[in-house]
Coordinates of C-alpha atoms in Angstrom, one line a residue:
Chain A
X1 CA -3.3 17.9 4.8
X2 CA -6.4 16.4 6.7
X3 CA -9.3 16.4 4.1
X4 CA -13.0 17.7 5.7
X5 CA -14.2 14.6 7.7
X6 CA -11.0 12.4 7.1
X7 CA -8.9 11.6 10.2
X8 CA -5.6 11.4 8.6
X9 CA -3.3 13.3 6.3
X10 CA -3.7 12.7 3.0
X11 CA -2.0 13.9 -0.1
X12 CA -4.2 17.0 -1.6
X13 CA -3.7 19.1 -4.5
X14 CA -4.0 22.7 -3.4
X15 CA -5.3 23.7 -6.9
X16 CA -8.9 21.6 -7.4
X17 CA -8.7 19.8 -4.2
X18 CA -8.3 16.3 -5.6
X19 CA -7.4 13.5 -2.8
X20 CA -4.4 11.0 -3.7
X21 CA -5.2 7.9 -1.4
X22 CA -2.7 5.7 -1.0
X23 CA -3.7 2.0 -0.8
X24 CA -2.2 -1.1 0.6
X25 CA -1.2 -3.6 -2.1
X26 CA -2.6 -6.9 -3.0
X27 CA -0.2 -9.7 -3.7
X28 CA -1.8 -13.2 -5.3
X29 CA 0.3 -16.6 -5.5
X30 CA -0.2 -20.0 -5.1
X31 CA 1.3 -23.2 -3.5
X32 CA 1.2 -25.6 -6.7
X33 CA 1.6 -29.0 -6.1
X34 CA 2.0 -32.0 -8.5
X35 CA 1.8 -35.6 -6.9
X36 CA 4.1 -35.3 -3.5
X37 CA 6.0 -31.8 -5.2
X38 CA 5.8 -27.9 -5.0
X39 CA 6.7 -25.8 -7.7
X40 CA 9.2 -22.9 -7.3
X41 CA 10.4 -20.3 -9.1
X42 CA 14.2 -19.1 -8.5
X43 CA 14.0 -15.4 -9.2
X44 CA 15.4 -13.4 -12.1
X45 CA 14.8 -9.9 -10.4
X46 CA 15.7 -7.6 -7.6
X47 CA 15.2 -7.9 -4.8
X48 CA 16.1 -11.6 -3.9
X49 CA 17.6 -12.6 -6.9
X50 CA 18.2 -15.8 -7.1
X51 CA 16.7 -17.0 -4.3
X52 CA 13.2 -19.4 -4.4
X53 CA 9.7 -18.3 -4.2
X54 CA 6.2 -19.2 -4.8
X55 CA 4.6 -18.1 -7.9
X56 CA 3.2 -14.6 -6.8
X57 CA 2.8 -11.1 -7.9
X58 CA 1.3 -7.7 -7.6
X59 CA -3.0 -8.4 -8.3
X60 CA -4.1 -6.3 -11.3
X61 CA -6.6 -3.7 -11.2
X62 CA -9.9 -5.2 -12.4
X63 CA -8.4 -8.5 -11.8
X64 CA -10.4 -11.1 -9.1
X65 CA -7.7 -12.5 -6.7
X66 CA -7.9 -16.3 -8.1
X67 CA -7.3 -14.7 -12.0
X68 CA -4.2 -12.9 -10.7
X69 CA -2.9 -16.1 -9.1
X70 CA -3.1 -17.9 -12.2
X71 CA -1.7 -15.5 -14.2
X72 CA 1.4 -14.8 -12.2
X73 CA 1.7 -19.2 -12.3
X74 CA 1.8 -18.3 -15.8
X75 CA 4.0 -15.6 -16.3
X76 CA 6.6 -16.8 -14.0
X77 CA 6.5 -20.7 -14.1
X78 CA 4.5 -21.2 -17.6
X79 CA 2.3 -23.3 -15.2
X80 CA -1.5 -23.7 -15.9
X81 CA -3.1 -24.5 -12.5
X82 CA -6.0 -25.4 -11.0
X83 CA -6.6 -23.3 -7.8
X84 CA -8.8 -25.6 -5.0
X85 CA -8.9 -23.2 -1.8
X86 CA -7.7 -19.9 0.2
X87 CA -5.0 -20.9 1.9
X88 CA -3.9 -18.3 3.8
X89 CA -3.6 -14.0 4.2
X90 CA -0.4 -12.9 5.6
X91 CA 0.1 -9.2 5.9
X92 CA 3.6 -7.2 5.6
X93 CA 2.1 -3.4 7.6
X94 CA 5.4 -2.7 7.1
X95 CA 5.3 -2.2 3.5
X96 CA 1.4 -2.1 3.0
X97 CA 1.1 -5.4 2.0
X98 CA -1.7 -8.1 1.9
X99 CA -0.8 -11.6 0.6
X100 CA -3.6 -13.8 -0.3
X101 CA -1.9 -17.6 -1.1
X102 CA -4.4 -20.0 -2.8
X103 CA -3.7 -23.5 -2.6
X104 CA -3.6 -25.1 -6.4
X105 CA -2.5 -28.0 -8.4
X106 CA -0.8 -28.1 -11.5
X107 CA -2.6 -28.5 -14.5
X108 CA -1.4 -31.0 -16.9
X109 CA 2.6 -31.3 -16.5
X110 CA 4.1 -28.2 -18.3
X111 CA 6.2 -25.6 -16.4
X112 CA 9.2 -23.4 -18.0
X113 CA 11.2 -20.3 -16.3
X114 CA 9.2 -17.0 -17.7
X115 CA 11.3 -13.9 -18.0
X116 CA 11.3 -12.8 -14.2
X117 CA 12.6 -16.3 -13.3
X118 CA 16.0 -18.1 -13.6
X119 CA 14.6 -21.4 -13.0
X120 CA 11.1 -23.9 -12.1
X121 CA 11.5 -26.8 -10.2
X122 CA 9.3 -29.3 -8.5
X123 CA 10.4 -29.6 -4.9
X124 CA 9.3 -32.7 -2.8
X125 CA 8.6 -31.5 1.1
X126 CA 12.7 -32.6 2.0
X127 CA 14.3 -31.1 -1.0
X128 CA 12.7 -27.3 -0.5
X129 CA 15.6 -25.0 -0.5
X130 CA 14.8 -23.9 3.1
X131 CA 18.2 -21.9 3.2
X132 CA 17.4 -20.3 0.2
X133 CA 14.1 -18.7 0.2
X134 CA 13.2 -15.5 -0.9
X135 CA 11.0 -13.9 1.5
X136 CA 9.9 -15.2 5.1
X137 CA 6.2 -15.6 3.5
X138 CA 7.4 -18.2 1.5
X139 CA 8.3 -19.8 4.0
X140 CA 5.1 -19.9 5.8
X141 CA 3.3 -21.1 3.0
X142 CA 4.7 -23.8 2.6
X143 CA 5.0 -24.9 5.9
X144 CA 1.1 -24.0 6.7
X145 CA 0.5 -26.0 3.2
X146 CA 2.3 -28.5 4.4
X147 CA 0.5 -29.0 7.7
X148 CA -2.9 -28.2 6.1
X149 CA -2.3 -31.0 3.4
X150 CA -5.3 -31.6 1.2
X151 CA -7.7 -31.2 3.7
X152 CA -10.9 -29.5 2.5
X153 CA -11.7 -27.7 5.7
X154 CA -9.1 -26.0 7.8
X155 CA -9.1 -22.2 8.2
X156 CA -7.4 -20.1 6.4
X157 CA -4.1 -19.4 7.6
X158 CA -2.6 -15.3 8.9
X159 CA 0.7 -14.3 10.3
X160 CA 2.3 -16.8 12.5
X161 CA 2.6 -15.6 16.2
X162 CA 5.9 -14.2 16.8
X163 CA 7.4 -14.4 13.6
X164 CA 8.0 -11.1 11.2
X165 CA 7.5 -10.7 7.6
X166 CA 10.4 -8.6 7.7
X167 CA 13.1 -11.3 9.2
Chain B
X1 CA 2.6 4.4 -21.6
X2 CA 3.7 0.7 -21.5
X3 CA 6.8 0.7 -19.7
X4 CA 10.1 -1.1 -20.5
X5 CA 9.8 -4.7 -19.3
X6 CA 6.1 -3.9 -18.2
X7 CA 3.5 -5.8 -20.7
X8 CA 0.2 -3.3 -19.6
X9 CA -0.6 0.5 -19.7
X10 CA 0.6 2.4 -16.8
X11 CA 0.6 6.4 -16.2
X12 CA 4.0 7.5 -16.2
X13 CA 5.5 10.9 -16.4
X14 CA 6.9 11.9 -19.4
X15 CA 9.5 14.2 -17.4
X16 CA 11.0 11.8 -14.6
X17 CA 9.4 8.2 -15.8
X18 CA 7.7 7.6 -12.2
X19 CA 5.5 5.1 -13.0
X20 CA 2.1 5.7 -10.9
X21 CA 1.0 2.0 -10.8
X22 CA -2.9 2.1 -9.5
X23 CA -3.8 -0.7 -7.8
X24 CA -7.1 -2.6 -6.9
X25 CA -8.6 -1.9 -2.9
X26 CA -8.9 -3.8 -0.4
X27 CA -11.8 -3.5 2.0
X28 CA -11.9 -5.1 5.7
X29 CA -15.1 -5.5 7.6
X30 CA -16.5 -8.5 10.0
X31 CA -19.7 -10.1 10.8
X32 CA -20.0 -9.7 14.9
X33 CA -21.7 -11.7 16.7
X34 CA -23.3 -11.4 20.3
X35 CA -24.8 -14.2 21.7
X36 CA -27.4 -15.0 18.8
X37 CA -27.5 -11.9 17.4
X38 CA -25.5 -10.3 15.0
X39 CA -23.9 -6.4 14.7
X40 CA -25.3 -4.5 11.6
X41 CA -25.1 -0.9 11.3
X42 CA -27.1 1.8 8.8
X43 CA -25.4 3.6 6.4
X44 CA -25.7 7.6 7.1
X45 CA -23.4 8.2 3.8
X46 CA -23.8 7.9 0.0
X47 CA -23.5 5.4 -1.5
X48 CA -26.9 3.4 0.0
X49 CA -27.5 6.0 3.0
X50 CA -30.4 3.9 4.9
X51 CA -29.5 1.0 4.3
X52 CA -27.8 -1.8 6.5
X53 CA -24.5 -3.0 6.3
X54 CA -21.3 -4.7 8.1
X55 CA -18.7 -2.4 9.9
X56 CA -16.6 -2.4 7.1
X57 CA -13.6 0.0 5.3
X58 CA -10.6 0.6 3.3
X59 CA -7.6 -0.8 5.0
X60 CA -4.8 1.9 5.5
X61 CA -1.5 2.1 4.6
X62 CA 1.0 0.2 7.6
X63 CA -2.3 -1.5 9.2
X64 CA -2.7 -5.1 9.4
X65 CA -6.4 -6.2 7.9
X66 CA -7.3 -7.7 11.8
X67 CA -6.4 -4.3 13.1
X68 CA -8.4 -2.6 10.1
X69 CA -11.7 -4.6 10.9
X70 CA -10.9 -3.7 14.5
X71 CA -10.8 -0.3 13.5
X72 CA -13.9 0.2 11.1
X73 CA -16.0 -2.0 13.9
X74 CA -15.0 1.2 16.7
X75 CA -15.6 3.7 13.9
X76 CA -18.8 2.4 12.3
X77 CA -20.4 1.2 15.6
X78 CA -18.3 2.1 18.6
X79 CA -17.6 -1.6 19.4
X80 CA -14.6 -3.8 20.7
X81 CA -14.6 -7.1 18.7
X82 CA -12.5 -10.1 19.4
X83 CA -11.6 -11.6 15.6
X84 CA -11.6 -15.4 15.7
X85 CA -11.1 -16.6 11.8
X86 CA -11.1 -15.1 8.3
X87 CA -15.0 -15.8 7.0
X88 CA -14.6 -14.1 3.4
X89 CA -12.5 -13.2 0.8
X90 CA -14.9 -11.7 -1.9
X91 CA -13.7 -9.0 -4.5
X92 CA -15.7 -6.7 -6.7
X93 CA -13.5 -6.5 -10.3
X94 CA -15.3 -3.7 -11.8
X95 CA -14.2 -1.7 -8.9
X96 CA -10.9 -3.4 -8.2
X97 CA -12.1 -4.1 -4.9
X98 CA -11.5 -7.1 -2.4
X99 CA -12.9 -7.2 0.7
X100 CA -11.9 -9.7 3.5
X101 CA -14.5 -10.0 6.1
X102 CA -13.5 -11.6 9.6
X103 CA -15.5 -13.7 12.1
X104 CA -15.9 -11.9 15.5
X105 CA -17.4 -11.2 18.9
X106 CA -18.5 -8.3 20.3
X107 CA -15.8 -7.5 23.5
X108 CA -18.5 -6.5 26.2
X109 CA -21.9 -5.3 25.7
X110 CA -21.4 -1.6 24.3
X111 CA -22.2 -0.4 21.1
X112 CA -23.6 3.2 19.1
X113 CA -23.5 4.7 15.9
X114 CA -20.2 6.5 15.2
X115 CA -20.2 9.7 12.3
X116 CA -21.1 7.1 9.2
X117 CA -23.9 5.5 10.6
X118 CA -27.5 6.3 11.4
X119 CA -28.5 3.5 13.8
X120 CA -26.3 0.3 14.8
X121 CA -28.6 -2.8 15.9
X122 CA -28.3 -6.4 16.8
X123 CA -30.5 -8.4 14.8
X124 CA -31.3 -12.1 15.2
X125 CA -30.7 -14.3 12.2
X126 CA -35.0 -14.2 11.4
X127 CA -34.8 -10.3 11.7
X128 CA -31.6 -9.5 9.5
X129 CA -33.6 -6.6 7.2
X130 CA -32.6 -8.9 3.9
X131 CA -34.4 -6.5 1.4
X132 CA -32.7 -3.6 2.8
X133 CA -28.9 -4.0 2.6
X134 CA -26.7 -2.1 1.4
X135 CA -24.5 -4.3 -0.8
X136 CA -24.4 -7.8 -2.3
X137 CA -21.3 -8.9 -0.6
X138 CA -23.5 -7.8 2.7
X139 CA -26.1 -10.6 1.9
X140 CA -23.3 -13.1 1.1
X141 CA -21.1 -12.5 4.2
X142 CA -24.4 -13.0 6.5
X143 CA -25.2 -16.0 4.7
X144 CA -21.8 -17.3 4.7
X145 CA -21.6 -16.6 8.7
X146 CA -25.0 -18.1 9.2
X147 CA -23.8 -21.2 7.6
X148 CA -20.0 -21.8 8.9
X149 CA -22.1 -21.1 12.8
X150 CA -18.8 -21.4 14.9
X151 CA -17.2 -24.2 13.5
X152 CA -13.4 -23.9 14.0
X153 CA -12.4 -25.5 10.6
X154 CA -13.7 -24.4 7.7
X155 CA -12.6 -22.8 4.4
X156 CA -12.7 -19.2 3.6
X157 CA -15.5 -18.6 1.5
X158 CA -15.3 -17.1 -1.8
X159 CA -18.2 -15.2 -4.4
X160 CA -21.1 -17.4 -4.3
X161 CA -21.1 -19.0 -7.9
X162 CA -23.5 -17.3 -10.6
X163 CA -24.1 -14.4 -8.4
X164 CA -22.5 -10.7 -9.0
X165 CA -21.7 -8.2 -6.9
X166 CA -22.8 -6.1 -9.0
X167 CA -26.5 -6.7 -8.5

């Protein structure tokens, strides 16, 4: 039903009147470099097994956006990281999904699959798996980090034009 | 319950297992301009009825955070707006909030308080009523905006260091 004042339907509960919004979801990852490389994380899990992504998950609730970034490098790369600016925030309506990308480097040298991962590697710019990749966002990561490069002022990067999170 | 494979609490039902993951907010507003002057409206809801603010809101399921700003700018203050870059990301952890806040222009000349606001007002940068706004990210975003002017390249601004949203 339509709550008093609320312009959409909602779900209610009949008995006390309690509203159930449903949110969009927050997703947090990173583009890690070390030297000329990116690390990426061949996935253990559905969906897209197998395939490469970017160190990225679901943000936790009481979590800042840069803390979930680093934690996901963790749990899926066992990558400390050092996170330098907002790279870009790419949007899946489709799905309700909001994708912040932070741009990072890795801290110290260490990286190991964690359990949702078959594999970590450092990728240099030629050898990224472009065939291969899991989701089209990962794709425009790393081709917006790539053109962004470690400049310090550039704007943050949205959806490219004509291009759907879905393909 | 801690689910299997899952390394936090989650509320689950002990019946079917659906796991009811809850999941942090994320609120979209912008800081218009037009000409000099920039769009602020005055809360006619709790919490901080009288007080100024942005035309900000939850984001809604299947909506894109552009069209989301878009949106809250019509409902808060029954203005177009032209988005040019993302200003802000800030986020809130005690409330598992996080807000991005765009840059834009007012589209035209018209503007009025829609059902959550008392009064909607451009205010020159010298006039901004700095003791009476609503929120803390409020203060940063205008400060942020005033600073970036309209440069094209810049990075999106994070929380200010040392300062809490809270406050």
């Amino acid at each position: 039903m339509i709550p008093d004042g609320d312009d959409r339907e909602r779900l209610v509960c009949p008995d006390c009147g309690f509203v159930q919004y449903e949110n969009p979801k927050i997703v947090v990852g990173s583009v890690v470099r070390f030297e000329d490389r990116i690390l990426m994380c061949r996935r253990a899990i559905m969906p897209r097994r197998g395939f490469w992504t970017l160190p990225a998950g679901y943000l936790e609730l009481n979590e800042t956006p840069m803390d979930g970034a680093r934690r996901e490098a963790w749990e899926e790369a066992r990558a400390r990281i050092d996170i330098d600016a907002l790279l870009a925030v790419y949007d899946v309506p489709r799905i309700s999904q909001v994708q912040l990308i932070w741009r990072a480097t890795l801290a110290g040298t260490a990286f190991a699959p964690g359990p949702e991962s078959l594999e970590v590697r450092l990728f240099a710019w030629e050898d990224i798996p472009w065939d291969e990749l899991a989701f089209p966002t990962v794709r425009w990561a790393l081709r917006d980090a790539a053109q962004i490069g470690m400049r310090q002022d550039f704007a943050a990067r949205t959806n490219p034009q004509g291009e759907t999170a879905d393909g």
